[in-house]
Amino acid sequence: MIPLALDIAFAHLRGRKRQTAVSVLGVMLGVGIYIAISGMMQGFHTYFLRQLVESNPHVLITDEVRVPAAQPLQMLHPDAAVAVRRVLPRDPVRGIAAAGSIVPALDRMPGVTAAPMLSGQLILRRSGRDYAVSALGIDPARQGKVTSLAQDMVAGSLAALARETSGIVLGRSLAAKMGVGIGDSVAAVAAGGRESTLRVVGLYFTGLEEQDLLRVYVNLVRQQSMQARPRVVNQIGIRLADISRSIPFAARIEGRFGYKTAPWEETYRRFLDVLALQNWIIYSTLGAILLVAGFGIFNIISTVVLEKGRDIAIMRSIGVASRRIVHIFILEGAVVGLLGMVAGWALGRLLSLALGRVPAPGAADPTQTLMIAQSWWIYGSAGALALLAAVSASSLPARRAARIDPLAVIRGAT
Amino acid sequence: MSATDGTPVLQAQALGRVLPGQVPTILVSDVDAVFAPGSFTVITGPSGSGKSSLLYLLGLLDRPTTGELLLAGQPTGALSDEARAGLRLWHFGFVFQFHFLLPEFTVADNVMLPMREAGRLTAGQMRARARALLGALDMPDLETKRPDQLSGGERQRTAIARALANDPAVVLADEPTGALDTRNGRAVFTILRALARQGRTVITVTHDEALAAMADRRIALLDGRVVADGAASSFLRSAG
């Protein structure tokens, strides 16, 4: 025999089938939309982060010193209370000193791959037009292991850049803007005014518009020559087998070699902050949808309490505890929430499958569709929020029901 | 609660109930009464005399503003609402003028309601008891019917069966025949008298003189006060 409170709750809901169905529908829509939108948003974030993080090193060492060297006075009196203010570290003009030994040292660490780079500005000239870009001098073989550049190539190859020292790899968007293709030549002017002619040997596409438009890759030796910084490396990119340990790893490397070492979380902090804000806004909106569904439940339970005042009074008069009355109406809300949750899960799954067939806008591969995340967390949080909204919405009328004075109702009826 | 140890089941001591307001309304005033096990008492009086109000005080449905109600010798005035609800569940059975059956439940389910709340019996035991109670009230084949499929008399008998579900020591009935015809009204009173003969304390409010004569004892109220309290037969003689 099912518990008394549940039995009465079912009886009340059966007695108001249409209103119950509408309330269940409200919760179902809330849960379904929550799952579909959360999945789409999380899928988009995952895709975007993966593109951003994988097309760049997980950890980047740059020729910048964040911690100034100890001052002579501090060195002379190490135990004294000496405070030297406004000391700024001097940036090394020669890039990362001993990069030649740092890279092999990093390579020897398990799960670590490193690639030396030299960044610098270039002006590309084509058909009388100038295009300011950020040029990255790379070791093509190593770069392919540190970033997803090799996989992002849509024409030509990194191997061609290794063979062709005067080669250049452009983003597909930039190439389209400049009107160049594989084999075409472009003039490149470095900051010092030195002009070279480079031949397009590859096109890449990351889907990150800014990167595809503004970053070009050239051979490291060629970049050193164009920038008039022979044998200089000002960045070392690192790829980790376990991306989750990037923060402690970067701190350890910076402590060991002294150069600023930024994990991807630091490099893309602003972007991550924007994603967090976006999450907040979207989850607030989705929460509001479930709140509206909660109002539907509040409405039906309030109506039942009004209609069943006499039944409540008789139950109270024969000795049914007031907490049992509360249980009856909270259970009614919970049953509506539960039914809506299960139906909403099914709806959310269907919506997610449908959205997963929609072509991804701007994808390199035309067959690529929207990435919709599906996880127990999404389904669980949608269900938990729906149940929370249902129970909260029913608790108010439930408490009102428990406060009904049986005598007032019985007197009114006689 | 023993019904045979000689202790009064219910004892009203200067019981009073006043409704607050700009002009306070006296519902019950200074009622002293003792109700023994196995007694069948009717409370009579004109409309507004405080019959139902006294019954609600005796059934712990209302709190007195003055005086005290003793249940099996124990004072009840300081008890919490939940404690009073617990006493009502275990020791009182209520029958009202209107049956107040839950419309969604079957007859058997309505009868089992107090048993399920008490949680003392298994499902099988509850069904068996409901069946036995309905059988004793001449309703053996109506267990699966819903209240709207019953006649007025059957509904009231179902309400009596529900009142007896937890085998209470006290049965309180507020105008239980008010919505019934003469034949059914008489049948209900016959049942109530039989319950008293079984050792229960039965207290009924009625304004029907003929039915009141079926009781052992009659308390007459006027303006909330007891104006007469004695054997029901003596009322008939004085009326005659």
PDB file of C-alpha atoms in Angstrom, chain A residues 89-299:
ATOM      1  CA  PRO A  89      62.834  43.921 -13.939  1.00  0.00           C
ATOM      2  CA  ARG A  90      64.923  44.652 -17.050  1.00  0.00           C
ATOM      3  CA  ASP A  91      63.622  42.898 -20.145  1.00  0.00           C
ATOM      4  CA  PRO A  92      66.301  40.833 -21.814  1.00  0.00           C
ATOM      5  CA  VAL A  93      67.009  42.393 -25.205  1.00  0.00           C
ATOM      6  CA  ARG A  94      68.445  39.205 -26.572  1.00  0.00           C
ATOM      7  CA  GLY A  95      65.302  37.158 -26.065  1.00  0.00           C
ATOM      8  CA  ILE A  96      65.398  33.998 -24.033  1.00  0.00           C
ATOM      9  CA  ALA A  97      69.021  33.420 -23.183  1.00  0.00           C
ATOM     10  CA  ALA A  98      70.153  29.834 -23.392  1.00  0.00           C
ATOM     11  CA  ALA A  99      66.978  28.827 -25.195  1.00  0.00           C
ATOM     12  CA  GLY A 100      69.143  26.215 -26.829  1.00  0.00           C
ATOM     13  CA  SER A 101      69.555  24.462 -23.505  1.00  0.00           C
ATOM     14  CA  ILE A 102      66.061  25.190 -22.130  1.00  0.00           C
ATOM     15  CA  VAL A 103      64.304  23.435 -25.012  1.00  0.00           C
ATOM     16  CA  PRO A 104      66.237  20.145 -24.616  1.00  0.00           C
ATOM     17  CA  ALA A 105      65.773  20.375 -20.844  1.00  0.00           C
ATOM     18  CA  LEU A 106      62.006  20.662 -21.378  1.00  0.00           C
ATOM     19  CA  ASP A 107      62.049  17.827 -23.879  1.00  0.00           C
ATOM     20  CA  ARG A 108      63.576  15.556 -21.288  1.00  0.00           C
ATOM     21  CA  MET A 109      60.617  16.089 -18.958  1.00  0.00           C
ATOM     22  CA  PRO A 110      57.961  13.356 -19.297  1.00  0.00           C
ATOM     23  CA  GLY A 111      54.782  14.410 -21.120  1.00  0.00           C
ATOM     24  CA  VAL A 112      56.362  17.699 -22.285  1.00  0.00           C
ATOM     25  CA  THR A 113      57.104  18.829 -25.841  1.00  0.00           C
ATOM     26  CA  ALA A 114      58.721  22.216 -26.539  1.00  0.00           C
ATOM     27  CA  ALA A 115      59.191  24.375 -29.617  1.00  0.00           C
ATOM     28  CA  PRO A 116      61.284  27.567 -29.916  1.00  0.00           C
ATOM     29  CA  MET A 117      59.685  30.564 -31.629  1.00  0.00           C
ATOM     30  CA  LEU A 118      60.471  34.150 -32.514  1.00  0.00           C
ATOM     31  CA  SER A 119      57.547  36.511 -32.792  1.00  0.00           C
ATOM     32  CA  GLY A 120      57.676  39.847 -34.553  1.00  0.00           C
ATOM     33  CA  GLN A 121      55.603  42.194 -36.657  1.00  0.00           C
ATOM     34  CA  LEU A 122      55.536  42.079 -40.455  1.00  0.00           C
ATOM     35  CA  ILE A 123      53.859  44.153 -43.111  1.00  0.00           C
ATOM     36  CA  LEU A 124      52.751  41.976 -46.029  1.00  0.00           C
ATOM     37  CA  ARG A 125      52.371  43.723 -49.365  1.00  0.00           C
ATOM     38  CA  ARG A 126      50.236  42.477 -52.170  1.00  0.00           C
ATOM     39  CA  SER A 127      48.751  44.408 -55.100  1.00  0.00           C
ATOM     40  CA  GLY A 128      49.699  47.722 -53.513  1.00  0.00           C
ATOM     41  CA  ARG A 129      47.989  46.947 -50.253  1.00  0.00           C
ATOM     42  CA  ASP A 130      49.644  46.510 -46.869  1.00  0.00           C
ATOM     43  CA  TYR A 131      48.540  43.956 -44.288  1.00  0.00           C
ATOM     44  CA  ALA A 132      49.979  44.216 -40.774  1.00  0.00           C
ATOM     45  CA  VAL A 133      50.400  40.751 -39.279  1.00  0.00           C
ATOM     46  CA  SER A 134      52.043  39.049 -36.381  1.00  0.00           C
ATOM     47  CA  ALA A 135      54.647  36.663 -37.722  1.00  0.00           C
ATOM     48  CA  LEU A 136      55.760  33.652 -35.775  1.00  0.00           C
ATOM     49  CA  GLY A 137      59.073  32.100 -36.703  1.00  0.00           C
ATOM     50  CA  ILE A 138      58.780  28.391 -36.040  1.00  0.00           C
ATOM     51  CA  ASP A 139      60.610  25.116 -36.320  1.00  0.00           C
ATOM     52  CA  PRO A 140      57.933  23.404 -38.487  1.00  0.00           C
ATOM     53  CA  ALA A 141      58.709  19.887 -37.245  1.00  0.00           C
ATOM     54  CA  ARG A 142      58.543  20.864 -33.593  1.00  0.00           C
ATOM     55  CA  GLN A 143      55.601  23.240 -34.029  1.00  0.00           C
ATOM     56  CA  GLY A 144      53.495  20.412 -35.411  1.00  0.00           C
ATOM     57  CA  LYS A 145      53.969  18.575 -32.136  1.00  0.00           C
ATOM     58  CA  VAL A 146      53.263  21.573 -29.877  1.00  0.00           C
ATOM     59  CA  THR A 147      50.146  22.964 -31.566  1.00  0.00           C
ATOM     60  CA  SER A 148      47.445  21.664 -33.880  1.00  0.00           C
ATOM     61  CA  LEU A 149      48.871  23.703 -36.778  1.00  0.00           C
ATOM     62  CA  ALA A 150      49.623  20.567 -38.818  1.00  0.00           C
ATOM     63  CA  GLN A 151      45.992  19.437 -38.468  1.00  0.00           C
ATOM     64  CA  ASP A 152      44.698  22.959 -39.166  1.00  0.00           C
ATOM     65  CA  MET A 153      46.405  23.063 -42.594  1.00  0.00           C
ATOM     66  CA  VAL A 154      43.782  23.250 -45.341  1.00  0.00           C
ATOM     67  CA  ALA A 155      46.290  23.660 -48.191  1.00  0.00           C
ATOM     68  CA  GLY A 156      50.014  22.973 -48.486  1.00  0.00           C
ATOM     69  CA  SER A 157      51.848  21.582 -45.482  1.00  0.00           C
ATOM     70  CA  LEU A 158      54.202  22.359 -42.631  1.00  0.00           C
ATOM     71  CA  ALA A 159      56.754  20.105 -44.269  1.00  0.00           C
ATOM     72  CA  ALA A 160      56.816  22.526 -47.196  1.00  0.00           C
ATOM     73  CA  LEU A 161      57.678  25.314 -44.772  1.00  0.00           C
ATOM     74  CA  ALA A 162      60.547  23.182 -43.477  1.00  0.00           C
ATOM     75  CA  ARG A 163      61.837  22.688 -47.008  1.00  0.00           C
ATOM     76  CA  GLU A 164      61.219  26.198 -48.266  1.00  0.00           C
ATOM     77  CA  THR A 165      63.038  28.576 -45.907  1.00  0.00           C
ATOM     78  CA  SER A 166      61.458  31.586 -47.648  1.00  0.00           C
ATOM     79  CA  GLY A 167      58.014  30.070 -47.311  1.00  0.00           C
ATOM     80  CA  ILE A 168      55.073  31.534 -45.423  1.00  0.00           C
ATOM     81  CA  VAL A 169      51.906  29.941 -44.061  1.00  0.00           C
ATOM     82  CA  LEU A 170      48.855  32.201 -43.992  1.00  0.00           C
ATOM     83  CA  GLY A 171      45.455  31.898 -42.455  1.00  0.00           C
ATOM     84  CA  ARG A 172      42.810  31.026 -45.053  1.00  0.00           C
ATOM     85  CA  SER A 173      40.906  34.205 -44.256  1.00  0.00           C
ATOM     86  CA  LEU A 174      43.980  36.401 -44.746  1.00  0.00           C
ATOM     87  CA  ALA A 175      44.884  34.624 -47.996  1.00  0.00           C
ATOM     88  CA  ALA A 176      41.361  35.218 -49.277  1.00  0.00           C
ATOM     89  CA  LYS A 177      41.564  38.861 -48.255  1.00  0.00           C
ATOM     90  CA  MET A 178      44.918  39.280 -49.979  1.00  0.00           C
ATOM     91  CA  GLY A 179      43.841  37.257 -52.977  1.00  0.00           C
ATOM     92  CA  VAL A 180      46.759  34.824 -52.808  1.00  0.00           C
ATOM     93  CA  GLY A 181      47.038  31.071 -52.968  1.00  0.00           C
ATOM     94  CA  ILE A 182      49.649  28.336 -52.737  1.00  0.00           C
ATOM     95  CA  GLY A 183      52.737  29.230 -54.750  1.00  0.00           C
ATOM     96  CA  ASP A 184      52.033  32.952 -54.877  1.00  0.00           C
ATOM     97  CA  SER A 185      54.647  35.421 -53.664  1.00  0.00           C
ATOM     98  CA  VAL A 186      54.109  38.200 -51.198  1.00  0.00           C
ATOM     99  CA  ALA A 187      56.458  40.961 -50.136  1.00  0.00           C
ATOM    100  CA  ALA A 188      57.187  41.162 -46.411  1.00  0.00           C
ATOM    101  CA  VAL A 189      58.662  44.158 -44.592  1.00  0.00           C
ATOM    102  CA  ALA A 190      59.998  43.676 -41.074  1.00  0.00           C
ATOM    103  CA  ALA A 191      60.133  46.324 -38.365  1.00  0.00           C
ATOM    104  CA  GLY A 192      63.637  47.387 -39.339  1.00  0.00           C
ATOM    105  CA  GLY A 193      62.554  48.078 -42.909  1.00  0.00           C
ATOM    106  CA  ARG A 194      64.172  44.970 -44.358  1.00  0.00           C
ATOM    107  CA  GLU A 195      62.091  43.662 -47.250  1.00  0.00           C
ATOM    108  CA  SER A 196      61.894  40.047 -48.364  1.00  0.00           C
ATOM    109  CA  THR A 197      59.876  38.036 -50.762  1.00  0.00           C
ATOM    110  CA  LEU A 198      58.074  35.049 -49.333  1.00  0.00           C
ATOM    111  CA  ARG A 199      56.214  32.294 -51.142  1.00  0.00           C
ATOM    112  CA  VAL A 200      52.940  30.951 -49.831  1.00  0.00           C
ATOM    113  CA  VAL A 201      53.474  27.259 -49.001  1.00  0.00           C
ATOM    114  CA  GLY A 202      50.482  26.619 -46.828  1.00  0.00           C
ATOM    115  CA  LEU A 203      47.090  27.825 -45.637  1.00  0.00           C
ATOM    116  CA  TYR A 204      45.612  27.037 -42.258  1.00  0.00           C
ATOM    117  CA  PHE A 205      42.181  27.461 -40.709  1.00  0.00           C
ATOM    118  CA  THR A 206      41.454  27.418 -36.988  1.00  0.00           C
ATOM    119  CA  GLY A 207      38.007  28.981 -37.023  1.00  0.00           C
ATOM    120  CA  LEU A 208      39.343  31.735 -34.767  1.00  0.00           C
ATOM    121  CA  GLU A 209      38.858  34.679 -37.097  1.00  0.00           C
ATOM    122  CA  GLU A 210      41.332  37.022 -35.432  1.00  0.00           C
ATOM    123  CA  GLN A 211      44.057  34.415 -35.458  1.00  0.00           C
ATOM    124  CA  ASP A 212      43.349  33.362 -39.040  1.00  0.00           C
ATOM    125  CA  LEU A 213      43.522  36.971 -40.217  1.00  0.00           C
ATOM    126  CA  LEU A 214      46.447  38.273 -38.210  1.00  0.00           C
ATOM    127  CA  ARG A 215      48.923  35.453 -37.644  1.00  0.00           C
ATOM    128  CA  VAL A 216      51.339  34.070 -40.196  1.00  0.00           C
ATOM    129  CA  TYR A 217      54.016  31.433 -39.801  1.00  0.00           C
ATOM    130  CA  VAL A 218      57.493  31.606 -41.317  1.00  0.00           C
ATOM    131  CA  ASN A 219      60.578  29.508 -40.887  1.00  0.00           C
ATOM    132  CA  LEU A 220      62.375  30.345 -37.635  1.00  0.00           C
ATOM    133  CA  VAL A 221      65.716  31.023 -39.331  1.00  0.00           C
ATOM    134  CA  ARG A 222      64.016  33.255 -41.891  1.00  0.00           C
ATOM    135  CA  GLN A 223      62.193  35.165 -39.161  1.00  0.00           C
ATOM    136  CA  GLN A 224      65.459  35.669 -37.240  1.00  0.00           C
ATOM    137  CA  SER A 225      66.996  37.035 -40.424  1.00  0.00           C
ATOM    138  CA  MET A 226      64.054  39.327 -41.277  1.00  0.00           C
ATOM    139  CA  GLN A 227      63.843  40.669 -37.734  1.00  0.00           C
ATOM    140  CA  ALA A 228      67.632  41.116 -37.624  1.00  0.00           C
ATOM    141  CA  ARG A 229      67.800  38.976 -34.498  1.00  0.00           C
ATOM    142  CA  PRO A 230      70.013  36.043 -35.503  1.00  0.00           C
ATOM    143  CA  ARG A 231      69.784  32.984 -33.261  1.00  0.00           C
ATOM    144  CA  VAL A 232      67.298  34.781 -31.005  1.00  0.00           C
ATOM    145  CA  VAL A 233      64.246  32.999 -29.640  1.00  0.00           C
ATOM    146  CA  ASN A 234      61.726  35.058 -27.651  1.00  0.00           C
ATOM    147  CA  GLN A 235      59.087  32.406 -27.034  1.00  0.00           C
ATOM    148  CA  ILE A 236      59.103  28.735 -26.211  1.00  0.00           C
ATOM    149  CA  GLY A 237      55.829  26.953 -26.703  1.00  0.00           C
ATOM    150  CA  ILE A 238      55.112  23.890 -24.617  1.00  0.00           C
ATOM    151  CA  ARG A 239      52.561  21.165 -25.065  1.00  0.00           C
ATOM    152  CA  LEU A 240      51.603  19.027 -22.093  1.00  0.00           C
ATOM    153  CA  ALA A 241      50.251  15.501 -22.259  1.00  0.00           C
ATOM    154  CA  ASP A 242      48.092  16.393 -19.248  1.00  0.00           C
ATOM    155  CA  ILE A 243      46.622  19.850 -19.824  1.00  0.00           C
ATOM    156  CA  SER A 244      45.142  19.983 -16.328  1.00  0.00           C
ATOM    157  CA  ARG A 245      48.562  20.433 -14.720  1.00  0.00           C
ATOM    158  CA  SER A 246      49.466  23.511 -16.777  1.00  0.00           C
ATOM    159  CA  ILE A 247      49.264  25.961 -13.849  1.00  0.00           C
ATOM    160  CA  PRO A 248      51.649  24.197 -11.420  1.00  0.00           C
ATOM    161  CA  PHE A 249      53.907  23.232 -14.316  1.00  0.00           C
ATOM    162  CA  ALA A 250      54.168  26.849 -15.517  1.00  0.00           C
ATOM    163  CA  ALA A 251      54.925  28.054 -11.992  1.00  0.00           C
ATOM    164  CA  ARG A 252      57.682  25.457 -11.667  1.00  0.00           C
ATOM    165  CA  ILE A 253      59.221  26.386 -15.036  1.00  0.00           C
ATOM    166  CA  GLU A 254      59.100  30.118 -14.279  1.00  0.00           C
ATOM    167  CA  GLY A 255      60.742  29.468 -10.928  1.00  0.00           C
ATOM    168  CA  ARG A 256      63.456  27.409 -12.579  1.00  0.00           C
ATOM    169  CA  PHE A 257      64.323  29.514 -15.650  1.00  0.00           C
ATOM    170  CA  GLY A 258      63.192  32.969 -14.500  1.00  0.00           C
ATOM    171  CA  TYR A 259      61.193  33.862 -17.630  1.00  0.00           C
ATOM    172  CA  LYS A 260      57.513  34.588 -17.617  1.00  0.00           C
ATOM    173  CA  THR A 261      55.774  31.264 -18.161  1.00  0.00           C
ATOM    174  CA  ALA A 262      52.044  31.560 -18.731  1.00  0.00           C
ATOM    175  CA  PRO A 263      49.672  28.575 -18.699  1.00  0.00           C
ATOM    176  CA  TRP A 264      46.753  28.736 -21.138  1.00  0.00           C
ATOM    177  CA  GLU A 265      44.431  29.688 -18.302  1.00  0.00           C
ATOM    178  CA  GLU A 266      46.450  32.896 -17.822  1.00  0.00           C
ATOM    179  CA  THR A 267      46.913  33.596 -21.523  1.00  0.00           C
ATOM    180  CA  TYR A 268      43.175  33.365 -22.212  1.00  0.00           C
ATOM    181  CA  ARG A 269      41.958  34.675 -18.861  1.00  0.00           C
ATOM    182  CA  ARG A 270      39.876  37.442 -20.401  1.00  0.00           C
ATOM    183  CA  PHE A 271      38.318  35.030 -22.806  1.00  0.00           C
ATOM    184  CA  LEU A 272      37.588  32.584 -19.986  1.00  0.00           C
ATOM    185  CA  ASP A 273      36.056  35.418 -17.985  1.00  0.00           C
ATOM    186  CA  VAL A 274      33.777  36.209 -20.916  1.00  0.00           C
ATOM    187  CA  LEU A 275      32.779  32.553 -21.136  1.00  0.00           C
ATOM    188  CA  ALA A 276      32.053  32.538 -17.399  1.00  0.00           C
ATOM    189  CA  LEU A 277      29.885  35.645 -17.788  1.00  0.00           C
ATOM    190  CA  GLN A 278      28.135  34.070 -20.738  1.00  0.00           C
ATOM    191  CA  ASN A 279      27.503  30.959 -18.644  1.00  0.00           C
ATOM    192  CA  TRP A 280      26.074  33.068 -15.864  1.00  0.00           C
ATOM    193  CA  ILE A 281      23.698  34.905 -18.210  1.00  0.00           C
ATOM    194  CA  ILE A 282      22.511  31.775 -19.979  1.00  0.00           C
ATOM    195  CA  TYR A 283      22.035  29.731 -16.816  1.00  0.00           C
ATOM    196  CA  SER A 284      20.136  32.649 -15.257  1.00  0.00           C
ATOM    197  CA  THR A 285      17.827  32.699 -18.267  1.00  0.00           C
ATOM    198  CA  LEU A 286      17.375  28.938 -18.156  1.00  0.00           C
ATOM    199  CA  GLY A 287      16.743  29.146 -14.409  1.00  0.00           C
ATOM    200  CA  ALA A 288      14.075  31.775 -15.104  1.00  0.00           C
ATOM    201  CA  ILE A 289      12.353  29.384 -17.518  1.00  0.00           C
ATOM    202  CA  LEU A 290      12.198  26.740 -14.789  1.00  0.00           C
ATOM    203  CA  LEU A 291      10.983  29.394 -12.364  1.00  0.00           C
ATOM    204  CA  VAL A 292       8.083  30.124 -14.712  1.00  0.00           C
ATOM    205  CA  ALA A 293       7.351  26.387 -14.759  1.00  0.00           C
ATOM    206  CA  GLY A 294       7.383  26.599 -10.957  1.00  0.00           C
ATOM    207  CA  PHE A 295       4.659  29.249 -11.112  1.00  0.00           C
ATOM    208  CA  GLY A 296       2.524  26.770 -13.039  1.00  0.00           C
ATOM    209  CA  ILE A 297       2.947  24.270 -10.220  1.00  0.00           C
ATOM    210  CA  PHE A 298       2.237  26.944  -7.624  1.00  0.00           C
ATOM    211  CA  ASN A 299      -0.953  27.724  -9.484  1.00  0.00           C
TER     212      ASN A 299
END
